[in-house]
């Protein structure tokens, strides 16, 4: 989408919003909206200098202390402390149960998070109530919204499957982000620089409350870095624009989120010996830049209407349109796979040769259009509250691949360009009903039920190589019935106890169904001509039980403890290796379980000190998992298959121990803090061999910031931080792949290197 088109859409949306009559402006803020904002003050944290005005509240997927869900809230001040030029997963790295890493080693580029060991394909992510998980892969590409943390007013991280009802069905938890709504009127500039030529410029504007009903905010960020690993550079920019109006009985907000990323790819790991010898090595370094580029503007309309004193309506209506590609160097390829015919090469001796292989540069494209409407009704009564939610979403994706260059093409003669194309259409329909029943003055019972219907059709076009791309069509449908129950008991001054029982389910990702752009065969049971139905990959289902207890003494201390048990059917797990996008190849394990424990707390100490920390322990095992291994003779010819049970082995990629501790000092505008994070051993493969694991590691960081006294209404804040203070060499994450050999199955691990000691300096000016 061109900049001109983006601004056309932006202007149109703003004009629609402003078309409400301007007559009859209110001298006082809408009473019902103010009451709602006050009621949620502890859930929707604000910065100390925020303008106290009614909020266009994003309720979808949010929970508060009345919920049986375990959660952590980060307000804008805490986010700013954790954020420099940093992708959002790294900002959340010290939240209980969260483990994050970056492919490039530093904090920019493709970054990932896990909650309770579950990767982000099993974590529901929402921004202003809009689902952000990619409908096809279920992943979240944080790099497509650069510096989104700097534009966040608060972030809620839920742990466990009992939270979000619609959108992506959560397994490990949910991340719910709300962009800037309220801020001190004025301008703010952010500037910073750090290791590996990392640079950041940010500009932010807020109008405050105008005419007792209007507010406007805007933000622009530009980030760049050479990256820690070779050829892992990043060039990123983003913008946010928001306009809101408070009406007598409700409110509206229009959000426009823009982002553009362009970066060097580094999605392959390296053996541990390479990390020790040359940690910056990138296997994707090639004669041409292997570049990823993508842009996906988001348009959101959030609305809230008080229909009656005890009845409220709200919705999130959104549209996003993305387009991008990634370029790959592929040496010594069969040219027929790309629709390029053989070339006859004449030699000086008069003997001709037929060239069928060559080097190529290919580019894979995707264009996506996502639309959605998520309305919500809330009814308040003496006995409690009743909520109804609806989900209507659709994703249209167009994928195609082109060859930009080949070694056999004559100079100036382009190779055959487009060699495949496929279109995917995915539709979601969901309905959820939830209640909060005050069974007694101290007992709150929250039953809920959601029903989701998902349909997904893939239409592969006939390719230049009709054997690889024969024009298959696939169709899949899933229906999920997902009950949940939450119970919260108030023990008075002693604290709050909670119980959550929830059922979650998730359909297979696109790569498990049909690799339509890589010459794959549909993994379906039923074939009728070129049409395939009934996928082999089963949806994974989870039953989760969690007990928790929270106790706090205001401004002195708090702690929260939880124990959970997850029982899986057909868990979708890594089965070894990465696909062309650097994503793990996946399969089903028939039955598995997970048992975990979390402790989170904070305590105010003398002399302006504050101690915060958390500890997580998890164990996950296969209960019923069978794999079928190839058997090869000495000539590497297949002689049969061998069924191998992996029951009792550890489920890969789940940290056994995660712990984080922070000590802070605050005094008169000055803050100093130090954080130590420890990640225990992570088993990487399915075979139960502990030698194929990510070694434990710990990383220490320190930071400070100083807010100078205002001069002529101008404020200045300085900050600095050092990551990996003790310059430890470590691997931040890893994966495995395996292959059959005459001696049996061979397993290989590869790892992503963590960055050595690095620095960041910044300053913030406010007017």
XYZ file of C-alpha atoms in Angstrom:
767
model
C 0.000 0.000 0.000
C 1.470 3.374 -1.018
C 1.882 6.294 1.392
C -0.639 8.232 -0.689
C -3.231 5.469 -0.254
C -2.538 5.251 3.478
C -3.124 8.962 3.950
C -6.281 8.767 1.841
C -7.655 6.074 4.176
C -6.494 8.009 7.223
C -8.156 11.218 6.104
C -11.392 9.401 5.266
C -11.557 7.737 8.679
C -10.834 10.982 10.492
C -13.545 12.808 8.549
C -16.049 10.059 9.377
C -15.178 10.318 13.041
C -15.385 14.097 13.081
C -18.732 14.097 11.284
C -20.544 13.881 14.632
C -22.367 17.160 15.426
C -20.156 19.612 17.295
C -23.094 21.367 18.933
C -23.939 20.796 22.557
C -20.407 20.230 23.856
C -20.374 19.056 27.445
C -19.108 21.192 30.287
C -18.648 18.060 32.384
C -17.281 14.699 31.414
C -19.754 11.910 30.726
C -20.694 10.585 34.151
C -21.069 6.961 33.141
C -17.707 6.898 31.357
C -16.011 8.520 34.345
C -17.492 5.930 36.689
C -16.240 3.154 34.468
C -12.733 4.624 34.311
C -12.589 4.914 38.108
C -13.835 1.351 38.536
C -10.971 0.067 36.391
C -8.256 2.339 37.713
C -6.174 -0.478 39.187
C -6.486 -2.642 36.075
C -5.750 -0.030 33.437
C -2.684 1.589 34.985
C -1.815 5.163 33.997
C 1.350 7.176 34.258
C 1.622 9.636 37.124
C 1.134 12.686 34.929
C -1.681 11.269 32.777
C -4.694 13.421 32.034
C -7.629 12.112 34.061
C -10.288 11.756 31.408
C -12.750 8.997 30.508
C -11.095 6.249 28.541
C -12.198 4.486 25.415
C -11.723 1.179 27.160
C -10.530 -1.876 25.279
C -12.342 -4.603 27.191
C -11.954 -7.581 24.863
C -9.663 -10.132 26.468
C -8.942 -7.999 29.560
C -9.147 -9.294 33.117
C -8.909 -7.729 36.562
C -8.527 -8.876 40.171
C -12.039 -10.325 40.115
C -10.841 -12.827 37.524
C -9.443 -16.287 38.248
C -6.739 -15.668 35.607
C -3.099 -15.115 36.607
C -1.879 -11.853 35.077
C 0.699 -9.060 35.216
C 0.056 -5.432 34.261
C 2.808 -3.121 32.999
C 2.013 0.580 32.958
C 3.635 3.125 30.626
C 6.341 4.018 33.141
C 7.412 0.396 33.623
C 7.330 -0.212 29.855
C 9.544 2.842 29.246
C 12.059 1.558 31.789
C 12.349 -1.791 29.966
C 12.284 -0.373 26.434
C 15.100 1.182 24.456
C 15.396 0.147 20.806
C 13.735 -3.117 21.716
C 11.181 -5.494 20.222
C 8.212 -6.140 22.499
C 9.137 -9.749 23.454
C 12.396 -8.505 24.981
C 10.479 -5.808 26.901
C 8.458 -8.610 28.540
C 11.475 -10.776 29.333
C 11.213 -10.345 33.111
C 7.473 -11.020 33.405
C 6.852 -14.279 35.336
C 6.829 -17.321 33.071
C 8.002 -15.346 30.012
C 11.107 -16.299 28.033
C 12.198 -14.230 25.009
C 14.994 -14.238 22.456
C 16.045 -12.652 19.169
C 17.402 -14.320 16.033
C 19.833 -11.442 15.432
C 21.267 -11.665 18.967
C 20.479 -8.053 19.856
C 17.029 -6.651 20.612
C 15.876 -5.806 17.070
C 14.824 -8.009 14.167
C 12.762 -11.157 14.424
C 12.099 -11.734 18.136
C 9.995 -14.345 19.880
C 8.434 -14.985 23.258
C 7.203 -18.017 25.139
C 4.784 -18.045 28.046
C 5.021 -21.082 30.305
C 7.063 -22.728 27.555
C 4.452 -22.199 24.829
C 5.652 -20.383 21.726
C 3.775 -17.358 20.461
C 1.678 -19.447 18.068
C -0.067 -20.614 21.278
C -0.209 -17.161 22.877
C -3.176 -14.933 22.060
C -2.011 -11.405 21.217
C -4.397 -8.462 20.947
C -3.715 -4.798 20.306
C -6.620 -2.508 21.199
C -8.879 -5.552 21.104
C -7.736 -6.595 17.609
C -6.252 -10.129 17.259
C -2.664 -9.859 16.038
C -1.736 -13.539 15.518
C -1.192 -14.381 11.857
C -4.229 -16.424 10.737
C -2.096 -18.864 8.725
C 0.960 -19.531 10.907
C -0.607 -18.384 14.233
C 2.673 -16.559 14.930
C 3.103 -12.880 15.782
C 5.558 -10.925 13.666
C 6.449 -8.197 16.134
C 8.907 -6.632 13.708
C 5.969 -5.514 11.542
C 5.040 -3.019 14.286
C 8.430 -1.546 15.227
C 8.766 0.187 18.596
C 5.159 -0.652 19.487
C 6.161 -0.725 23.161
C 7.008 3.005 23.069
C 3.455 3.713 21.941
C 1.818 1.510 24.584
C -0.141 2.917 27.495
C -0.282 -0.433 29.252
C 0.290 -4.116 28.568
C -1.453 -6.986 30.297
C 0.231 -10.389 30.200
C -2.111 -13.253 31.106
C -0.744 -16.683 31.937
C -2.728 -19.828 31.360
C -5.693 -20.603 29.124
C -8.507 -19.128 31.210
C -8.439 -15.562 29.883
C -9.344 -14.590 26.331
C -12.604 -16.024 25.012
C -12.470 -15.160 21.318
C -9.663 -14.406 18.908
C -6.712 -16.777 19.106
C -7.508 -19.533 21.632
C -4.757 -19.219 24.276
C -2.723 -22.095 25.644
C 0.219 -20.473 27.368
C -1.531 -17.158 27.879
C -2.289 -13.829 26.250
C -0.647 -10.460 25.657
C -3.119 -7.574 25.545
C -1.651 -4.212 24.537
C -3.396 -0.839 24.540
C -1.838 2.052 22.614
C -1.640 5.589 23.932
C -4.975 7.069 24.983
C -4.282 9.590 27.741
C -1.111 11.613 28.079
C 0.090 14.950 29.350
C -0.568 17.587 26.651
C 2.522 18.545 24.709
C 5.386 17.238 22.622
C 7.916 14.593 23.538
C 11.087 13.596 21.770
C 13.176 10.468 22.339
C 16.692 9.997 21.042
C 19.146 7.213 21.703
C 22.103 5.238 20.444
C 23.799 2.021 21.385
C 26.043 -0.854 20.391
C 26.212 -2.078 16.766
C 25.282 1.357 15.428
C 21.804 1.100 16.913
C 19.886 4.376 16.627
C 16.423 5.503 17.637
C 14.400 8.680 17.112
C 10.896 9.055 18.466
C 8.440 11.958 18.391
C 5.134 11.990 20.253
C 2.269 14.471 20.473
C -0.754 14.631 22.746
C -3.451 17.277 22.772
C -4.905 16.416 26.157
C -8.642 17.025 26.472
C -10.053 19.671 24.113
C -13.524 21.239 24.465
C -14.272 18.663 27.157
C -14.681 15.934 24.569
C -11.818 15.603 22.052
C -8.304 14.200 22.291
C -5.593 13.528 19.729
C -2.327 11.612 20.001
C 0.369 10.769 17.524
C 3.746 9.078 17.504
C 6.555 8.439 15.026
C 9.573 6.163 15.543
C 12.611 5.428 13.429
C 15.058 2.668 14.378
C 18.127 1.231 12.720
C 20.877 -1.194 13.681
C 23.688 -3.165 12.079
C 22.695 -6.103 14.294
C 24.962 -8.279 16.364
C 25.159 -11.222 13.942
C 26.632 -10.769 10.479
C 24.220 -9.274 7.928
C 21.387 -8.992 10.494
C 20.829 -5.259 10.042
C 17.454 -3.564 10.618
C 15.820 -0.458 9.127
C 12.454 0.209 10.740
C 9.904 2.961 11.150
C 6.424 3.163 12.622
C 3.688 5.711 13.266
C 0.548 5.860 15.384
C -2.321 8.317 15.047
C -5.357 8.435 17.280
C -8.403 10.649 17.583
C -11.074 10.235 20.253
C -14.365 11.816 21.141
C -16.265 11.524 24.410
C -20.032 11.734 23.914
C -22.854 12.042 26.405
C -23.498 8.307 26.518
C -20.332 6.852 25.114
C -17.079 7.357 23.282
C -15.293 6.602 20.024
C -11.656 6.268 19.093
C -9.996 5.877 15.720
C -6.507 4.360 15.682
C -4.183 4.137 12.697
C -1.027 2.071 13.159
C 1.628 2.112 10.458
C 4.881 0.225 10.242
C 7.573 -0.612 7.731
C 10.350 -3.139 8.287
C 13.345 -3.984 6.151
C 16.033 -6.222 7.556
C 18.711 -8.788 6.861
C 17.590 -12.325 7.659
C 19.284 -14.431 10.335
C 16.770 -17.193 11.063
C 19.248 -20.099 11.034
C 21.091 -20.992 14.199
C 24.623 -22.402 14.431
C 26.277 -25.288 16.292
C 27.481 -24.546 19.813
C 31.120 -24.795 18.694
C 30.476 -21.964 16.238
C 29.044 -19.792 19.008
C 32.259 -20.261 20.948
C 34.486 -19.676 17.911
C 32.546 -17.005 16.000
C 29.210 -16.084 17.626
C 28.444 -13.465 14.959
C 28.404 -16.041 12.156
C 25.212 -16.050 10.084
C 24.668 -19.062 7.765
C 22.444 -16.880 5.583
C 25.328 -14.617 4.565
C 25.478 -14.879 0.757
C 26.625 -13.066 -2.406
C 23.313 -11.176 -2.335
C 21.497 -9.606 0.605
C 18.788 -11.949 1.895
C 16.274 -9.287 2.789
C 12.862 -9.330 4.451
C 10.511 -6.393 3.944
C 6.904 -5.925 4.982
C 4.342 -3.218 5.643
C 0.911 -3.700 7.243
C -1.197 -0.631 8.138
C -3.907 -1.220 10.748
C -7.124 0.822 10.979
C -9.237 0.439 14.115
C -12.516 1.925 15.298
C -13.208 1.419 18.999
C -16.638 2.400 20.248
C -18.459 2.290 23.574
C -22.121 3.130 24.204
C -24.038 3.213 27.491
C -27.454 2.037 26.311
C -28.970 2.079 29.798
C -27.718 2.456 33.386
C -27.026 -1.286 33.501
C -26.430 -2.085 29.820
C -23.363 -1.231 27.776
C -22.251 -1.977 24.204
C -18.707 -1.802 22.832
C -16.862 -3.035 19.779
C -13.569 -3.224 17.928
C -13.880 -2.898 14.151
C -10.655 -3.210 12.180
C -9.041 -3.552 8.792
C -5.384 -4.270 8.016
C -3.742 -4.626 4.642
C -0.216 -5.986 4.421
C 2.252 -6.690 1.657
C 5.840 -7.832 1.710
C 8.460 -10.296 0.564
C 11.722 -11.959 1.434
C 14.655 -12.584 -0.902
C 16.680 -15.808 -0.810
C 19.901 -16.958 -2.454
C 19.553 -20.579 -3.620
C 22.718 -22.104 -5.109
C 22.764 -25.093 -7.473
C 19.015 -25.540 -7.937
C 17.114 -27.595 -10.490
C 15.919 -24.845 -12.796
C 12.882 -26.837 -13.924
C 11.459 -26.430 -10.412
C 11.135 -22.713 -11.194
C 9.811 -23.100 -14.713
C 13.169 -22.243 -16.293
C 14.079 -24.480 -19.219
C 17.537 -25.983 -19.775
C 20.131 -23.936 -21.624
C 22.490 -25.319 -24.271
C 26.044 -24.136 -23.733
C 28.476 -24.365 -26.634
C 32.138 -25.024 -26.004
C 35.194 -24.188 -28.084
C 35.670 -27.884 -28.843
C 32.317 -28.002 -30.586
C 30.673 -30.267 -28.008
C 27.469 -28.816 -26.573
C 26.288 -29.340 -22.992
C 22.817 -29.017 -21.509
C 22.700 -26.981 -18.280
C 19.769 -27.878 -16.016
C 21.069 -26.550 -12.688
C 22.122 -23.088 -11.608
C 22.190 -20.470 -8.908
C 19.092 -18.343 -8.481
C 17.777 -15.438 -6.440
C 14.115 -15.935 -5.624
C 11.625 -13.647 -3.930
C 8.523 -14.885 -2.122
C 5.642 -12.433 -1.804
C 2.490 -12.235 0.287
C -0.383 -9.742 0.226
C -2.991 -9.989 2.993
C -6.284 -8.296 3.796
C -7.686 -8.865 7.293
C -11.035 -7.560 8.482
C -12.878 -8.119 11.725
C -15.738 -7.008 13.932
C -15.815 -7.945 17.624
C -18.901 -6.512 19.372
C -19.568 -6.964 23.089
C -22.569 -6.454 25.379
C -22.366 -6.105 29.150
C -25.327 -6.325 31.540
C -24.950 -5.415 35.216
C -27.384 -6.672 37.853
C -27.517 -7.067 41.604
C -26.469 -10.705 41.344
C -23.461 -9.978 39.093
C -22.577 -9.304 35.467
C -23.376 -10.977 32.143
C -21.244 -10.600 29.012
C -21.921 -11.562 25.413
C -19.274 -11.414 22.677
C -19.297 -12.032 18.949
C -16.373 -12.669 16.594
C -16.563 -12.151 12.833
C -13.178 -12.215 11.084
C -11.846 -12.930 7.613
C -8.364 -13.188 6.141
C -7.547 -13.169 2.427
C -3.944 -14.039 1.607
C -2.303 -14.086 -1.817
C 1.120 -15.791 -2.043
C 3.404 -15.929 -5.068
C 7.064 -16.498 -5.898
C 9.296 -15.003 -8.557
C 12.857 -15.607 -9.759
C 14.759 -12.312 -9.892
C 18.004 -13.702 -11.285
C 19.595 -16.959 -12.425
C 23.181 -17.807 -13.255
C 22.287 -19.256 -16.668
C 20.322 -16.254 -17.919
C 22.032 -14.089 -20.489
C 22.977 -10.597 -19.274
C 19.959 -8.317 -19.477
C 17.568 -11.213 -20.091
C 15.296 -11.821 -17.087
C 14.549 -15.424 -16.069
C 11.046 -16.820 -15.985
C 9.468 -14.629 -13.260
C 6.440 -16.089 -11.411
C 6.672 -19.822 -10.733
C 3.887 -20.372 -8.185
C 0.827 -18.652 -6.742
C -1.737 -19.698 -4.178
C -4.611 -17.982 -2.404
C -5.864 -18.719 1.100
C -9.212 -17.622 2.552
C -9.819 -18.134 6.259
C -13.025 -17.195 8.085
C -13.830 -17.136 11.789
C -17.197 -17.071 13.489
C -17.396 -17.157 17.259
C -19.818 -16.427 20.039
C -19.102 -16.350 23.763
C -21.248 -15.912 26.858
C -19.639 -15.284 30.241
C -20.980 -14.348 33.657
C -19.752 -13.163 37.038
C -22.084 -14.390 39.777
C -21.739 -13.162 43.349
C -22.700 -16.451 44.996
C -21.941 -14.927 48.425
C -20.409 -11.592 49.452
C -17.005 -13.319 49.358
C -17.448 -15.884 46.588
C -17.448 -14.932 42.898
C -18.208 -17.651 40.335
C -17.470 -16.975 36.641
C -18.761 -19.594 34.170
C -18.282 -19.139 30.432
C -18.818 -20.874 27.127
C -17.537 -20.020 23.664
C -18.237 -21.641 20.324
C -15.889 -21.085 17.386
C -16.259 -22.129 13.749
C -13.203 -21.839 11.476
C -13.051 -22.564 7.759
C -9.918 -22.454 5.620
C -9.637 -22.912 1.852
C -6.395 -22.971 -0.144
C -6.497 -22.557 -3.917
C -3.193 -23.366 -5.619
C -2.844 -22.083 -9.170
C -1.346 -24.264 -11.890
C 2.372 -23.515 -11.856
C 5.051 -23.479 -14.534
C 6.161 -26.878 -13.208
C 2.840 -28.715 -13.172
C 4.285 -31.647 -11.216
C 5.279 -29.423 -8.283
C 2.323 -27.028 -8.600
C -0.573 -29.044 -10.101
C -3.313 -26.651 -8.953
C -4.583 -28.466 -5.867
C -7.507 -27.092 -3.831
C -7.944 -27.920 -0.156
C -10.799 -27.316 2.262
C -10.848 -27.689 6.049
C -13.401 -26.819 8.743
C -13.222 -26.987 12.521
C -15.801 -26.355 15.256
C -14.741 -25.902 18.880
C -16.917 -25.878 22.006
C -14.865 -24.333 24.809
C -16.242 -24.139 28.369
C -14.450 -22.458 31.260
C -15.064 -21.830 34.942
C -13.420 -19.392 37.320
C -13.885 -19.136 41.075
C -12.489 -16.352 43.265
C -12.815 -16.317 47.055
C -12.071 -13.238 49.138
C -10.313 -14.139 52.402
C -10.429 -10.510 53.518
C -7.104 -9.103 54.677
C -5.518 -12.509 54.125
C -5.867 -12.309 50.328
C -7.697 -13.686 47.282
C -7.806 -17.342 46.261
C -8.684 -18.466 42.745
C -9.448 -21.571 40.717
C -9.598 -21.737 36.923
C -10.689 -24.666 34.760
C -10.646 -24.051 31.017
C -10.800 -25.855 27.711
C -8.830 -24.525 24.711
C -8.402 -25.749 21.154
C -6.489 -24.649 18.091
C -6.587 -25.669 14.448
C -3.358 -26.759 12.663
C -1.220 -24.092 11.041
C -1.118 -23.723 7.255
C 2.282 -25.416 6.983
C 0.816 -28.586 8.550
C -1.930 -28.713 5.946
C -0.361 -27.892 2.597
C 2.999 -26.361 1.647
C 1.397 -24.868 -1.450
C 4.371 -22.639 -2.281
C 7.079 -25.299 -1.894
C 5.824 -28.055 -4.153
C 4.284 -30.025 -1.310
C 1.416 -32.491 -1.390
C -1.741 -31.697 0.612
C -1.698 -33.592 3.913
C -5.347 -34.632 3.683
C -7.194 -37.957 3.812
C -9.721 -37.501 1.029
C -8.927 -36.652 -2.601
C -11.356 -36.094 -5.454
C -9.405 -35.009 -8.503
C -7.486 -31.886 -7.492
C -9.699 -31.264 -4.448
C -8.577 -32.452 -0.994
C -10.567 -32.565 2.254
C -10.250 -33.871 5.825
C -6.726 -32.873 6.995
C -4.407 -35.444 8.569
C -3.178 -32.984 11.207
C -5.530 -32.952 14.161
C -6.464 -29.808 16.096
C -4.756 -29.705 19.463
C -6.928 -29.573 22.569
C -6.038 -28.558 26.105
C -7.728 -28.942 29.467
C -6.136 -26.653 32.044
C -6.585 -26.523 35.818
C -4.977 -23.751 37.857
C -4.987 -22.780 41.529
C -3.707 -19.425 42.700
C -3.486 -17.113 45.663
C -2.728 -13.392 45.845
C -1.901 -11.372 48.949
C -0.756 -7.776 49.257
C -0.351 -4.990 51.761
C -0.658 -1.692 49.978
C 2.659 0.081 49.339
C 4.562 -2.499 51.414
C 4.591 -5.901 49.731
C 2.686 -8.294 47.498
C 3.009 -11.865 46.313
C 1.156 -14.163 43.967
C 1.529 -17.943 43.750
C -0.040 -20.352 41.247
C 0.081 -24.058 40.430
C -1.224 -25.390 37.120
C -1.759 -28.679 35.293
C -2.266 -28.913 31.527
C -3.515 -32.057 29.791
C -3.094 -32.145 25.988
C -4.594 -34.182 23.210
C -2.793 -33.970 19.853
C -0.367 -31.306 21.038
C 1.285 -29.553 18.103
C 5.040 -29.748 18.709
C 8.313 -29.270 16.790
C 9.301 -32.455 14.955
C 12.707 -31.238 13.786
C 14.110 -28.679 11.385
C 12.943 -25.299 10.100
C 10.919 -24.401 7.044
C 11.852 -21.728 4.509
C 10.626 -18.983 6.850
C 12.775 -20.174 9.725
C 9.733 -21.581 11.549
C 9.884 -25.013 13.247
C 8.347 -27.931 11.380
C 5.398 -29.231 13.370
C 3.465 -32.422 14.074
C 1.003 -33.927 16.558
C 1.806 -35.822 19.755
C -1.230 -37.882 20.757
C -1.133 -37.147 24.490
C 1.080 -35.085 26.814
C 0.897 -33.102 30.045
C 2.523 -30.156 31.789
C 2.845 -29.351 35.495
C 4.045 -25.958 36.656
C 4.522 -23.598 39.568
C 4.963 -19.801 39.645
C 5.792 -17.305 42.365
C 5.807 -13.554 41.843
C 6.353 -10.843 44.441
C 7.655 -7.416 45.400
C 8.639 -5.709 48.659
C 9.365 -2.133 49.600
C 12.639 -1.838 51.525
C 14.177 0.986 53.569
C 16.235 3.791 52.003
C 14.131 4.031 48.842
C 14.777 0.441 47.727
C 12.285 -1.883 46.042
C 12.888 -5.607 45.454
C 10.926 -7.532 42.795
C 11.285 -11.100 41.686
C 9.656 -14.192 40.255
C 10.323 -17.898 39.959
C 8.801 -20.444 37.563
C 9.201 -24.193 37.386
C 7.663 -26.418 34.710
C 7.840 -30.050 33.691
C 6.246 -31.422 30.523
C 6.176 -35.057 29.359
C 4.750 -37.131 26.533
C 2.108 -39.602 27.702
C 1.477 -41.199 24.301
C 3.732 -40.304 21.383
C 4.820 -42.628 18.585
C 7.242 -41.754 15.780
C 8.065 -43.813 12.704
C 11.753 -43.738 11.818
C 13.267 -44.687 8.483
C 15.688 -47.604 8.466
C 18.566 -47.404 5.975
C 21.148 -49.907 4.802
C 24.851 -49.195 4.270
C 24.044 -47.709 0.852
C 21.522 -45.284 2.423
C 18.615 -47.129 0.796
C 15.424 -47.404 2.815
C 14.703 -50.909 4.066
C 11.647 -50.137 6.191
C 10.362 -48.092 9.118
C 10.585 -48.606 12.841
C 7.912 -47.479 15.318
C 9.490 -45.827 18.351
C 7.581 -44.848 21.474
C 8.703 -41.623 23.103
C 6.399 -41.898 26.130
C 7.896 -40.278 29.206
C 10.283 -38.042 27.252
C 10.330 -34.313 27.871
C 8.307 -32.074 25.557
C 10.894 -29.795 23.886
C 11.411 -26.060 24.309
C 9.941 -25.709 27.809
C 12.348 -24.091 30.320
C 12.627 -26.140 33.500
C 13.357 -23.024 35.583
C 12.879 -19.330 34.884
C 13.715 -16.742 37.496
C 14.240 -13.004 37.512
C 15.121 -10.578 40.296
C 15.331 -6.779 40.274
C 16.563 -4.319 42.891
C 15.537 -0.689 42.360
C 16.496 2.566 44.024
C 14.474 5.757 43.626
C 15.130 9.211 45.028
C 14.006 12.617 43.795
C 13.853 11.887 40.065
C 16.796 9.474 40.077
C 16.370 5.739 39.491
C 18.938 2.967 39.527
C 18.188 -0.717 39.023
C 19.837 -4.040 38.420
C 18.176 -7.217 37.084
C 19.457 -10.782 37.061
C 17.657 -13.323 34.864
C 18.318 -17.059 34.938
C 17.074 -19.598 32.375
C 17.393 -23.272 33.280
C 18.149 -26.125 30.926
C 15.762 -26.435 27.964
C 15.452 -29.818 26.250
C 15.363 -29.213 22.492
C 14.540 -32.597 20.963
C 11.840 -35.235 21.388
C 14.143 -38.184 22.038
C 14.734 -37.499 25.725
C 18.489 -37.155 25.307
C 19.593 -34.399 27.667
C 22.772 -33.871 25.618
C 20.604 -32.128 23.018
C 19.597 -29.229 25.226
C 20.032 -25.497 25.570
C 22.531 -25.028 28.420
C 21.395 -22.928 31.420
C 22.464 -19.300 31.395
C 22.121 -16.122 33.422
C 22.310 -12.513 32.276
C 22.715 -9.384 34.402
C 21.690 -5.890 33.332
C 21.906 -2.497 35.016
C 20.226 0.784 34.190
C 19.600 4.269 35.439
C 17.581 7.301 34.516
C 17.427 10.827 35.858
C 14.588 13.263 35.409
C 15.939 16.814 35.663
C 13.796 19.590 37.167
C 11.660 21.370 34.575
C 12.976 24.653 33.186
C 10.465 26.932 31.450
C 8.021 23.995 31.207
C 10.656 21.911 29.437
C 11.565 18.580 30.972
C 14.644 16.490 30.260
C 15.314 12.877 31.189
C 18.568 10.982 30.701
C 18.902 7.223 30.732
C 21.521 4.534 30.179
C 21.755 0.780 30.518
C 24.210 -2.053 30.134
C 22.988 -5.482 29.056
C 24.959 -8.651 29.821
C 27.063 -6.728 32.329
C 29.518 -9.588 32.930
C 29.939 -10.289 29.208
C 28.856 -13.934 29.372
C 28.961 -16.077 26.237
C 25.709 -17.980 25.899
C 23.056 -19.284 23.529
C 19.677 -17.606 23.994
C 17.602 -20.291 22.218
C 17.882 -23.243 19.886
C 16.167 -25.952 17.878
C 16.918 -29.436 16.566
C 16.699 -31.378 13.358
C 17.238 -35.068 12.739
C 17.773 -37.451 9.876
C 18.010 -41.167 9.275
C 21.411 -42.786 8.668
C 22.666 -46.379 8.403
C 23.628 -46.085 12.084
C 20.176 -44.856 13.157
C 18.594 -41.468 13.764
C 21.080 -38.600 13.980
C 20.070 -35.504 15.959
C 21.713 -32.110 15.471
C 21.213 -28.979 17.556
C 21.623 -25.408 16.402
C 21.549 -22.322 18.594
C 20.969 -18.576 18.448
C 23.812 -16.651 20.112
C 23.061 -14.134 22.829
C 24.727 -10.755 22.520
C 27.851 -9.903 24.546
C 28.018 -6.842 26.783
C 26.264 -3.945 25.059
C 25.235 -0.407 25.864
C 22.417 2.063 25.368
C 22.294 5.816 26.014
C 19.240 7.988 25.526
C 17.549 11.230 26.423
C 13.950 12.331 26.440
C 12.779 15.915 26.103
C 9.245 17.011 26.972
C 7.575 20.341 26.152
